[in-house]
Amino acid sequence: MRVLLIALQQTTEGPPSPTEQAQWTEAGAPMRTARLEEDHALALASAMRDGGRLAPMLLCSKNSRLHRRAAALNLPTLTAGGPVDFTRLWLWQRRHKHLVVQTFGECSMAAGRRVLVMRPPQSTLLCHAFLLRAPHADVSSGKGMLSAHKILCGSSHVRERIAKAGGFGQDDAPWRGPRNRQLPLSGDVLAHIAPGMNLEGYTPAPQWSAEAAAPDSDQHFIFCMGDALTPRSGVHVVTRAMAAMWQRRDLPRWEVRAAGGGPRFQEVLEEAESLGVQSRLCLLNEQPLHQLLQSCHAWIAPGSAPDELPETLGAGLAAHMPVICGQGDLHHQRLLAAPTAACMFEENNPQSLAEAMINIMTSEDLRRSTVREGDALRPGLGLDAFADAVCARHEAWCGELGWLEKSAHPQGTKPATDQQ
């Protein structure tokens, strides 16, 4: 079964530049979102090529970073950007009786609809994917969105925004694609799929020993967090929790390392100085988290952003560390399979966070139990887990349409339903 993956993102090499970081606002960080979509498209294409019954073709922008990465992996590709490229796409799609078209992000929606329109009715399944942010309201109610038979949403927030803007998902308004190209598919149009993170380099972090906690020890219990300088990162909650902990004289030595770029460096530094905790706070720029975590003992995810990157919570789980996180909707959703895999605190409450940090630092049993509970979540953190879940959905939908024989997904996974 042929699958056309469309990812037309144009990203830059390397970590975000200071100029790019200065443009991050609560309205989002488009380049960061594009990099995540690019990584997921590449992971899905690789998974389809290496196993299963789905054969990928990746449509990407000519000479883009994604194009170069796909070529390095010997993935089959088509390019977009000129009349000759369009002709090649048209000739390629003619050779396939049935086709699944999977787009990534807002920039790829129009191309997905064009492929759908150029093909015979009842021969194409169009699926969009929005992993971090929903498109703008006018885009969510436009032709590109309404052409899709299925939409993969990375969170409940994305799902709710699309449903509200598009006015679909209601029982009295079934939505199965454009007129004359509808498909008899069951289940919700808006399906949840958890985004993954790159797990390369992650190994179990060192444990905090009883000897290190002795009063005469000069070792520090190190808390760490990522995306610290982005809007709604929760770093201000951390600094105020540090001020509350500073008053305690019965605790081991401790410090907080805040990694990640963003526009809030001066603001955070000034707040730490005003609270008198600047000596316990280390503000780092973009860092490879898997390297940073090898010298840390607990991970904090205090943010409340609905478009938080998967690694903002998942890095601590991937490194087998005790995790502390806020009680936001996104965190509850990502911890659904193991709610006790993190020590949760009341969102935007510094006193609650300080209590959670003290409990993790002083209780070896609590640290061990949270790490143990995280075992249930670790297999689903990576990009491979995302790719397997999407492949399972595609195979289930194609089986329902009679485009391939119904059978079990490759050993170790099983088709997911459209319900969360």
Tab-separated table of N, CA and C in Angstrom, residues 22-178:
chain	number	residue	atom	x	y	z
A	22	ALA	N	14.771	35.236	20.032
A	22	ALA	CA	14.174	36.513	20.425
A	22	ALA	C	12.770	36.681	19.866
A	23	GLN	N	12.428	35.900	18.842
A	23	GLN	CA	11.113	36.015	18.215
A	23	GLN	C	10.099	35.038	18.799
A	24	TRP	N	10.523	34.206	19.752
A	24	TRP	CA	9.588	33.271	20.362
A	24	TRP	C	8.622	34.033	21.258
A	25	THR	N	7.360	33.831	21.039
A	25	THR	CA	6.320	34.494	21.824
A	25	THR	C	5.264	33.474	22.196
A	26	GLU	N	4.243	33.920	22.914
A	26	GLU	CA	3.140	33.025	23.254
A	26	GLU	C	2.366	32.608	22.016
A	27	ALA	N	2.535	33.356	20.912
A	27	ALA	CA	1.891	32.969	19.655
A	27	ALA	C	2.589	31.783	19.012
A	28	GLY	N	3.738	31.388	19.562
A	28	GLY	CA	4.396	30.190	19.063
A	28	GLY	C	5.797	30.455	18.549
A	29	ALA	N	6.491	29.382	18.227
A	29	ALA	CA	7.825	29.429	17.648
A	29	ALA	C	7.776	28.600	16.365
A	30	PRO	N	7.458	29.233	15.223
A	30	PRO	CA	7.194	28.476	13.990
A	30	PRO	C	8.340	27.577	13.555
A	31	MET	N	9.581	28.061	13.664
A	31	MET	CA	10.705	27.248	13.214
A	31	MET	C	10.876	26.010	14.090
A	32	ARG	N	10.648	26.149	15.378
A	32	ARG	CA	10.765	25.008	16.284
A	32	ARG	C	9.689	23.975	15.977
A	33	THR	N	8.483	24.437	15.721
A	33	THR	CA	7.395	23.531	15.344
A	33	THR	C	7.713	22.835	14.032
A	34	ALA	N	8.276	23.576	13.076
A	34	ALA	CA	8.623	22.992	11.780
A	34	ALA	C	9.688	21.912	11.932
A	35	ARG	N	10.667	22.135	12.806
A	35	ARG	CA	11.699	21.111	13.024
A	35	ARG	C	11.083	19.840	13.599
A	36	LEU	N	10.158	19.997	14.536
A	36	LEU	CA	9.508	18.824	15.115
A	36	LEU	C	8.712	18.067	14.055
A	37	GLU	N	7.962	18.785	13.214
A	37	GLU	CA	7.187	18.130	12.153
A	37	GLU	C	8.107	17.424	11.171
A	38	GLU	N	9.226	18.039	10.860
A	38	GLU	CA	10.203	17.435	9.960
A	38	GLU	C	10.755	16.131	10.536
A	39	ASP	N	11.103	16.142	11.818
A	39	ASP	CA	11.623	14.934	12.468
A	39	ASP	C	10.601	13.805	12.435
A	40	HIS	N	9.340	14.134	12.659
A	40	HIS	CA	8.301	13.108	12.678
A	40	HIS	C	8.032	12.554	11.280
A	41	ALA	N	8.069	13.406	10.271
A	41	ALA	CA	7.888	12.929	8.898
A	41	ALA	C	9.012	11.981	8.505
A	42	LEU	N	10.234	12.334	8.879
A	42	LEU	CA	11.385	11.496	8.551
A	42	LEU	C	11.308	10.159	9.285
A	43	ALA	N	10.917	10.185	10.558
A	43	ALA	CA	10.795	8.947	11.329
A	43	ALA	C	9.716	8.044	10.750
A	44	LEU	N	8.601	8.629	10.319
A	44	LEU	CA	7.515	7.826	9.760
A	44	LEU	C	7.922	7.213	8.427
A	45	ALA	N	8.598	7.982	7.585
A	45	ALA	CA	9.064	7.442	6.307
A	45	ALA	C	10.047	6.295	6.523
A	46	SER	N	10.951	6.444	7.477
A	46	SER	CA	11.928	5.385	7.755
A	46	SER	C	11.252	4.130	8.277
A	47	ALA	N	10.268	4.293	9.168
A	47	ALA	CA	9.566	3.137	9.729
A	47	ALA	C	8.794	2.388	8.653
A	48	MET	N	8.154	3.112	7.750
A	48	MET	CA	7.401	2.456	6.675
A	48	MET	C	8.330	1.725	5.724
A	49	ARG	N	9.471	2.311	5.435
A	49	ARG	CA	10.404	1.658	4.523
A	49	ARG	C	10.992	0.395	5.128
A	50	ASP	N	11.243	0.413	6.437
A	50	ASP	CA	11.968	-0.684	7.071
A	50	ASP	C	11.089	-1.844	7.499
A	51	GLY	N	9.769	-1.690	7.476
A	51	GLY	CA	8.910	-2.790	7.904
A	51	GLY	C	7.452	-2.497	7.656
A	52	GLY	N	6.623	-3.547	7.739
A	52	GLY	CA	5.190	-3.364	7.546
A	52	GLY	C	4.787	-3.442	6.089
A	53	ARG	N	3.527	-3.092	5.832
A	53	ARG	CA	2.972	-3.225	4.486
A	53	ARG	C	2.717	-1.881	3.820
A	54	LEU	N	3.283	-0.819	4.362
A	54	LEU	CA	3.107	0.511	3.799
A	54	LEU	C	4.414	0.958	3.156
A	55	ALA	N	4.335	1.411	1.917
A	55	ALA	CA	5.519	1.857	1.183
A	55	ALA	C	5.484	3.373	1.048
A	56	PRO	N	6.465	4.096	1.605
A	56	PRO	CA	6.393	5.556	1.629
A	56	PRO	C	6.988	6.217	0.392
A	57	MET	N	6.493	7.394	0.111
A	57	MET	CA	7.132	8.341	-0.803
A	57	MET	C	7.054	9.702	-0.124
A	58	LEU	N	8.193	10.333	0.104
A	58	LEU	CA	8.253	11.593	0.844
A	58	LEU	C	8.312	12.760	-0.130
A	59	LEU	N	7.316	13.634	-0.074
A	59	LEU	CA	7.288	14.850	-0.880
A	59	LEU	C	7.762	16.010	-0.012
A	60	CYS	N	8.882	16.626	-0.389
A	60	CYS	CA	9.450	17.714	0.408
A	60	CYS	C	9.931	18.824	-0.516
A	61	SER	N	10.236	19.963	0.054
A	61	SER	CA	10.705	21.104	-0.728
A	61	SER	C	12.102	20.831	-1.282
A	62	LYS	N	12.317	21.232	-2.520
A	62	LYS	CA	13.604	20.994	-3.171
A	62	LYS	C	14.724	21.719	-2.425
A	63	ASN	N	15.816	20.998	-2.195
A	63	ASN	CA	17.014	21.532	-1.531
A	63	ASN	C	16.772	21.949	-0.084
A	64	SER	N	15.704	21.476	0.507
A	64	SER	CA	15.438	21.779	1.910
A	64	SER	C	16.291	20.891	2.813
A	65	ARG	N	16.342	21.239	4.079
A	65	ARG	CA	17.069	20.416	5.047
A	65	ARG	C	16.468	19.015	5.104
A	66	LEU	N	15.146	18.915	5.044
A	66	LEU	CA	14.497	17.608	5.063
A	66	LEU	C	14.875	16.802	3.833
A	67	HIS	N	14.957	17.449	2.688
A	67	HIS	CA	15.349	16.761	1.456
A	67	HIS	C	16.749	16.170	1.595
A	68	ARG	N	17.669	16.939	2.154
A	68	ARG	CA	19.040	16.444	2.329
A	68	ARG	C	19.090	15.301	3.338
A	69	ARG	N	18.340	15.406	4.410
A	69	ARG	CA	18.327	14.337	5.418
A	69	ARG	C	17.719	13.062	4.847
A	70	ALA	N	16.657	13.194	4.068
A	70	ALA	CA	16.025	12.019	3.464
A	70	ALA	C	16.964	11.350	2.465
A	71	ALA	N	17.688	12.154	1.693
A	71	ALA	CA	18.635	11.589	0.733
A	71	ALA	C	19.752	10.837	1.447
A	72	ALA	N	20.200	11.356	2.588
A	72	ALA	CA	21.253	10.685	3.350
A	72	ALA	C	20.793	9.334	3.876
A	73	LEU	N	19.492	9.182	4.105
A	73	LEU	CA	18.932	7.919	4.592
A	73	LEU	C	18.438	7.029	3.458
A	74	ASN	N	18.652	7.456	2.213
A	74	ASN	CA	18.210	6.700	1.033
A	74	ASN	C	16.700	6.472	1.021
A	75	LEU	N	15.954	7.466	1.459
A	75	LEU	CA	14.497	7.377	1.419
A	75	LEU	C	13.997	7.820	0.051
A	76	PRO	N	12.947	7.191	-0.460
A	76	PRO	CA	12.377	7.629	-1.746
A	76	PRO	C	11.739	9.004	-1.598
A	77	THR	N	12.072	9.920	-2.487
A	77	THR	CA	11.574	11.287	-2.363
A	77	THR	C	11.092	11.827	-3.699
A	78	LEU	N	10.149	12.749	-3.607
A	78	LEU	CA	9.762	13.643	-4.691
A	78	LEU	C	9.937	15.059	-4.157
A	79	THR	N	10.212	15.999	-5.046
A	79	THR	CA	10.410	17.371	-4.605
A	79	THR	C	9.305	18.267	-5.128
A	80	ALA	N	9.103	19.372	-4.435
A	80	ALA	CA	8.115	20.371	-4.827
A	80	ALA	C	8.830	21.696	-5.020
A	81	GLY	N	8.378	22.452	-6.018
A	81	GLY	CA	9.009	23.748	-6.239
A	81	GLY	C	8.990	24.221	-7.671
A	82	GLY	N	8.537	23.397	-8.598
A	82	GLY	CA	8.532	23.824	-9.992
A	82	GLY	C	7.589	22.992	-10.839
A	83	PRO	N	7.354	23.407	-12.098
A	83	PRO	CA	6.418	22.679	-12.975
A	83	PRO	C	6.863	21.257	-13.281
A	84	VAL	N	8.163	21.033	-13.390
A	84	VAL	CA	8.650	19.676	-13.646
A	84	VAL	C	8.376	18.785	-12.440
A	85	ASP	N	8.538	19.330	-11.249
A	85	ASP	CA	8.264	18.563	-10.033
A	85	ASP	C	6.794	18.173	-9.960
A	86	PHE	N	5.913	19.088	-10.346
A	86	PHE	CA	4.485	18.780	-10.324
A	86	PHE	C	4.163	17.661	-11.309
A	87	THR	N	4.783	17.688	-12.475
A	87	THR	CA	4.548	16.635	-13.470
A	87	THR	C	5.013	15.283	-12.948
A	88	ARG	N	6.153	15.255	-12.282
A	88	ARG	CA	6.646	14.000	-11.715
A	88	ARG	C	5.688	13.460	-10.660
A	89	LEU	N	5.160	14.349	-9.825
A	89	LEU	CA	4.180	13.919	-8.825
A	89	LEU	C	2.932	13.370	-9.495
A	90	TRP	N	2.463	14.046	-10.524
A	90	TRP	CA	1.249	13.601	-11.221
A	90	TRP	C	1.472	12.230	-11.858
A	91	LEU	N	2.609	12.025	-12.500
A	91	LEU	CA	2.898	10.732	-13.128
A	91	LEU	C	3.042	9.635	-12.076
A	92	TRP	N	3.657	9.963	-10.943
A	92	TRP	CA	3.841	8.951	-9.891
A	92	TRP	C	2.498	8.508	-9.324
A	93	GLN	N	1.610	9.438	-8.998
A	93	GLN	CA	0.346	9.064	-8.369
A	93	GLN	C	-0.558	8.279	-9.312
A	94	ARG	N	-0.397	8.457	-10.626
A	94	ARG	CA	-1.233	7.729	-11.593
A	94	ARG	C	-1.001	6.230	-11.531
A	95	ARG	N	0.167	5.829	-11.063
A	95	ARG	CA	0.518	4.404	-11.077
A	95	ARG	C	-0.133	3.617	-9.943
A	96	HIS	N	-0.831	4.282	-9.030
A	96	HIS	CA	-1.337	3.618	-7.835
A	96	HIS	C	-2.856	3.718	-7.764
A	97	LYS	N	-3.481	2.558	-7.656
A	97	LYS	CA	-4.945	2.507	-7.620
A	97	LYS	C	-5.488	3.175	-6.369
A	98	HIS	N	-4.852	2.902	-5.232
A	98	HIS	CA	-5.256	3.519	-3.969
A	98	HIS	C	-4.041	4.200	-3.349
A	99	LEU	N	-4.291	5.274	-2.630
A	99	LEU	CA	-3.189	6.053	-2.078
A	99	LEU	C	-3.616	6.700	-0.759
A	100	VAL	N	-2.731	6.602	0.234
A	100	VAL	CA	-2.902	7.353	1.479
A	100	VAL	C	-1.995	8.573	1.405
A	101	VAL	N	-2.551	9.744	1.661
A	101	VAL	CA	-1.782	10.988	1.664
A	101	VAL	C	-1.747	11.514	3.093
A	102	GLN	N	-0.557	11.589	3.666
A	102	GLN	CA	-0.375	12.062	5.041
A	102	GLN	C	0.423	13.356	5.021
A	103	THR	N	-0.186	14.458	5.467
A	103	THR	CA	0.513	15.737	5.508
A	103	THR	C	0.961	16.060	6.932
A	104	PHE	N	1.971	16.915	7.025
A	104	PHE	CA	2.483	17.369	8.323
A	104	PHE	C	2.467	18.890	8.353
A	105	GLY	N	1.673	19.450	9.249
A	105	GLY	CA	1.672	20.884	9.463
A	105	GLY	C	0.830	21.663	8.480
A	106	GLU	N	0.655	22.924	8.827
A	106	GLU	CA	-0.195	23.818	8.036
A	106	GLU	C	0.360	24.047	6.641
A	107	CYS	N	1.683	24.065	6.497
A	107	CYS	CA	2.294	24.379	5.207
A	107	CYS	C	2.072	23.293	4.160
A	108	SER	N	1.661	22.104	4.575
A	108	SER	CA	1.509	20.979	3.644
A	108	SER	C	0.062	20.684	3.280
A	109	MET	N	-0.884	21.389	3.901
A	109	MET	CA	-2.296	21.074	3.693
A	109	MET	C	-2.729	21.272	2.247
A	110	ALA	N	-2.335	22.392	1.642
A	110	ALA	CA	-2.774	22.698	0.278
A	110	ALA	C	-2.268	21.654	-0.709
A	111	ALA	N	-1.028	21.207	-0.538
A	111	ALA	CA	-0.483	20.185	-1.433
A	111	ALA	C	-1.246	18.875	-1.291
A	112	GLY	N	-1.628	18.521	-0.063
A	112	GLY	CA	-2.421	17.315	0.139
A	112	GLY	C	-3.757	17.386	-0.571
A	113	ARG	N	-4.403	18.540	-0.502
A	113	ARG	CA	-5.693	18.701	-1.184
A	113	ARG	C	-5.523	18.622	-2.702
A	114	ARG	N	-4.434	19.182	-3.246
A	114	ARG	CA	-4.210	19.115	-4.693
A	114	ARG	C	-4.052	17.678	-5.163
A	115	VAL	N	-3.346	16.868	-4.378
A	115	VAL	CA	-3.200	15.457	-4.749
A	115	VAL	C	-4.555	14.761	-4.710
A	116	LEU	N	-5.355	15.060	-3.698
A	116	LEU	CA	-6.684	14.453	-3.587
A	116	LEU	C	-7.540	14.797	-4.792
A	117	VAL	N	-7.500	16.044	-5.230
A	117	VAL	CA	-8.350	16.500	-6.336
A	117	VAL	C	-7.904	15.900	-7.661
A	118	MET	N	-6.618	15.658	-7.843
A	118	MET	CA	-6.140	15.138	-9.123
A	118	MET	C	-6.407	13.641	-9.297
A	119	ARG	N	-6.888	12.979	-8.245
A	119	ARG	CA	-7.095	11.538	-8.317
A	119	ARG	C	-8.576	11.189	-8.439
A	120	PRO	N	-8.887	9.968	-8.925
A	120	PRO	CA	-10.287	9.555	-9.054
A	120	PRO	C	-10.971	9.489	-7.692
A	121	PRO	N	-12.284	9.669	-7.642
A	121	PRO	CA	-13.017	9.545	-6.373
A	121	PRO	C	-12.850	8.156	-5.764
A	122	GLN	N	-12.944	8.085	-4.452
A	122	GLN	CA	-12.885	6.834	-3.697
A	122	GLN	C	-11.539	6.114	-3.802
A	123	SER	N	-10.492	6.825	-4.197
A	123	SER	CA	-9.192	6.164	-4.357
A	123	SER	C	-8.124	6.708	-3.419
A	124	THR	N	-8.453	7.750	-2.650
A	124	THR	CA	-7.433	8.442	-1.864
A	124	THR	C	-7.950	8.767	-0.474
A	125	LEU	N	-7.130	8.477	0.526
A	125	LEU	CA	-7.425	8.850	1.907
A	125	LEU	C	-6.467	9.970	2.294
A	126	LEU	N	-7.019	11.135	2.618
A	126	LEU	CA	-6.206	12.286	3.003
A	126	LEU	C	-6.249	12.475	4.513
A	127	CYS	N	-5.066	12.511	5.114
A	127	CYS	CA	-4.951	12.672	6.568
A	127	CYS	C	-3.958	13.792	6.869
A	128	HIS	N	-4.374	14.746	7.697
A	128	HIS	CA	-3.477	15.805	8.162
A	128	HIS	C	-2.942	15.444	9.549
A	129	ALA	N	-1.817	16.043	9.918
A	129	ALA	CA	-1.258	15.861	11.264
A	129	ALA	C	-0.816	17.213	11.813
A	130	PHE	N	-1.287	17.526	13.030
A	130	PHE	CA	-0.884	18.742	13.739
A	130	PHE	C	-0.446	18.309	15.134
A	131	LEU	N	0.844	18.315	15.376
A	131	LEU	CA	1.405	17.671	16.557
A	131	LEU	C	1.570	18.601	17.748
A	132	LEU	N	1.784	19.895	17.506
A	132	LEU	CA	1.975	20.837	18.609
A	132	LEU	C	0.895	21.904	18.671
A	133	ARG	N	0.625	22.532	17.532
A	133	ARG	CA	-0.307	23.656	17.500
A	133	ARG	C	-1.355	23.438	16.421
A	134	ALA	N	-2.564	23.910	16.694
A	134	ALA	CA	-3.615	23.895	15.682
A	134	ALA	C	-3.393	25.054	14.713
A	135	PRO	N	-3.831	24.921	13.465
A	135	PRO	CA	-3.724	26.054	12.535
A	135	PRO	C	-4.591	27.216	13.000
A	136	HIS	N	-4.397	28.371	12.380
A	136	HIS	CA	-5.245	29.517	12.677
A	136	HIS	C	-6.697	29.178	12.354
A	137	ALA	N	-7.612	29.891	12.996
A	137	ALA	CA	-9.036	29.570	12.878
A	137	ALA	C	-9.514	29.602	11.436
A	138	ASP	N	-9.044	30.595	10.650
A	138	ASP	CA	-9.510	30.672	9.265
A	138	ASP	C	-8.990	29.502	8.435
A	139	VAL	N	-7.809	29.004	8.771
A	139	VAL	CA	-7.267	27.833	8.069
A	139	VAL	C	-8.023	26.571	8.477
A	140	SER	N	-8.395	26.474	9.750
A	140	SER	CA	-9.102	25.288	10.240
A	140	SER	C	-10.489	25.139	9.629
A	141	SER	N	-11.037	26.218	9.111
A	141	SER	CA	-12.356	26.141	8.479
A	141	SER	C	-12.271	26.253	6.964
A	142	GLY	N	-11.050	26.195	6.415
A	142	GLY	CA	-10.864	26.342	4.980
A	142	GLY	C	-10.925	25.029	4.227
A	143	LYS	N	-10.771	25.122	2.906
A	143	LYS	CA	-10.895	23.951	2.037
A	143	LYS	C	-9.827	22.906	2.330
A	144	GLY	N	-8.615	23.360	2.632
A	144	GLY	CA	-7.553	22.398	2.894
A	144	GLY	C	-7.868	21.492	4.058
A	145	MET	N	-8.444	22.053	5.124
A	145	MET	CA	-8.800	21.249	6.290
A	145	MET	C	-10.023	20.387	6.014
A	146	LEU	N	-11.024	20.971	5.376
A	146	LEU	CA	-12.273	20.249	5.148
A	146	LEU	C	-12.135	19.147	4.107
A	147	SER	N	-11.002	19.099	3.423
A	147	SER	CA	-10.770	18.032	2.446
A	147	SER	C	-10.309	16.736	3.100
A	148	ALA	N	-9.879	16.812	4.353
A	148	ALA	CA	-9.275	15.642	5.001
A	148	ALA	C	-10.332	14.652	5.466
A	149	HIS	N	-10.000	13.374	5.381
A	149	HIS	CA	-10.859	12.315	5.917
A	149	HIS	C	-10.540	12.042	7.384
A	150	LYS	N	-9.274	12.238	7.763
A	150	LYS	CA	-8.835	12.048	9.146
A	150	LYS	C	-7.823	13.137	9.499
A	151	ILE	N	-7.780	13.498	10.774
A	151	ILE	CA	-6.813	14.485	11.246
A	151	ILE	C	-6.191	13.959	12.533
A	152	LEU	N	-4.876	13.867	12.559
A	152	LEU	CA	-4.148	13.420	13.744
A	152	LEU	C	-3.776	14.642	14.580
A	153	CYS	N	-4.173	14.637	15.843
A	153	CYS	CA	-3.956	15.771	16.743
A	153	CYS	C	-3.010	15.357	17.860
A	154	GLY	N	-1.993	16.164	18.100
A	154	GLY	CA	-0.989	15.819	19.092
A	154	GLY	C	-1.416	16.002	20.527
A	155	SER	N	-2.537	16.678	20.766
A	155	SER	CA	-3.018	16.893	22.129
A	155	SER	C	-4.499	17.211	22.093
A	156	SER	N	-5.129	17.166	23.254
A	156	SER	CA	-6.539	17.544	23.353
A	156	SER	C	-6.732	19.013	22.997
A	157	HIS	N	-5.747	19.845	23.335
A	157	HIS	CA	-5.834	21.268	23.005
A	157	HIS	C	-5.927	21.463	21.493
A	158	VAL	N	-5.073	20.782	20.740
A	158	VAL	CA	-5.110	20.885	19.279
A	158	VAL	C	-6.452	20.394	18.754
A	159	ARG	N	-6.893	19.279	19.288
A	159	ARG	CA	-8.158	18.690	18.844
A	159	ARG	C	-9.330	19.639	19.090
A	160	GLU	N	-9.375	20.230	20.265
A	160	GLU	CA	-10.485	21.129	20.606
A	160	GLU	C	-10.457	22.391	19.763
A	161	ARG	N	-9.261	22.930	19.493
A	161	ARG	CA	-9.164	24.147	18.694
A	161	ARG	C	-9.641	23.898	17.265
A	162	ILE	N	-9.235	22.768	16.686
A	162	ILE	CA	-9.655	22.464	15.319
A	162	ILE	C	-11.156	22.219	15.261
A	163	ALA	N	-11.669	21.480	16.231
A	163	ALA	CA	-13.105	21.189	16.250
A	163	ALA	C	-13.925	22.466	16.382
A	164	LYS	N	-13.471	23.368	17.229
A	164	LYS	CA	-14.208	24.617	17.440
A	164	LYS	C	-14.171	25.501	16.201
A	165	ALA	N	-12.998	25.625	15.585
A	165	ALA	CA	-12.866	26.504	14.420
A	165	ALA	C	-13.562	25.935	13.190
A	166	GLY	N	-13.474	24.606	13.022
A	166	GLY	CA	-14.056	23.985	11.837
A	166	GLY	C	-15.520	23.646	11.968
A	167	GLY	N	-16.032	23.630	13.206
A	167	GLY	CA	-17.441	23.323	13.409
A	167	GLY	C	-17.810	21.900	13.075
A	168	PHE	N	-16.859	20.983	13.243
A	168	PHE	CA	-17.154	19.589	12.970
A	168	PHE	C	-16.848	18.754	14.198
A	169	GLY	N	-17.039	17.475	14.068
A	169	GLY	CA	-16.915	16.582	15.212
A	169	GLY	C	-18.234	16.400	15.914
A	170	GLN	N	-19.285	17.047	15.411
A	170	GLN	CA	-20.605	16.926	16.000
A	170	GLN	C	-21.350	15.768	15.349
A	171	ASP	N	-22.236	15.136	16.138
A	171	ASP	CA	-22.966	13.974	15.636
A	171	ASP	C	-23.852	14.326	14.448
A	172	ASP	N	-24.358	15.555	14.438
A	172	ASP	CA	-25.268	15.931	13.360
A	172	ASP	C	-24.529	16.491	12.150
A	173	ALA	N	-23.217	16.480	12.177
A	173	ALA	CA	-22.452	17.003	11.051
A	173	ALA	C	-21.317	16.051	10.704
A	174	PRO	N	-21.635	14.865	10.167
A	174	PRO	CA	-20.578	13.916	9.800
A	174	PRO	C	-19.651	14.533	8.756
A	175	TRP	N	-18.382	14.217	8.882
A	175	TRP	CA	-17.378	14.873	8.040
A	175	TRP	C	-16.385	13.820	7.578
A	176	ARG	N	-16.465	13.456	6.337
A	176	ARG	CA	-15.611	12.389	5.821
A	176	ARG	C	-14.932	12.799	4.524
A	177	GLY	N	-14.574	14.046	4.400
A	177	GLY	CA	-13.885	14.492	3.210
A	177	GLY	C	-14.770	15.326	2.310
A	178	PRO	N	-14.209	15.836	1.200
A	178	PRO	CA	-14.960	16.720	0.309
A	178	PRO	C	-16.027	15.966	-0.474
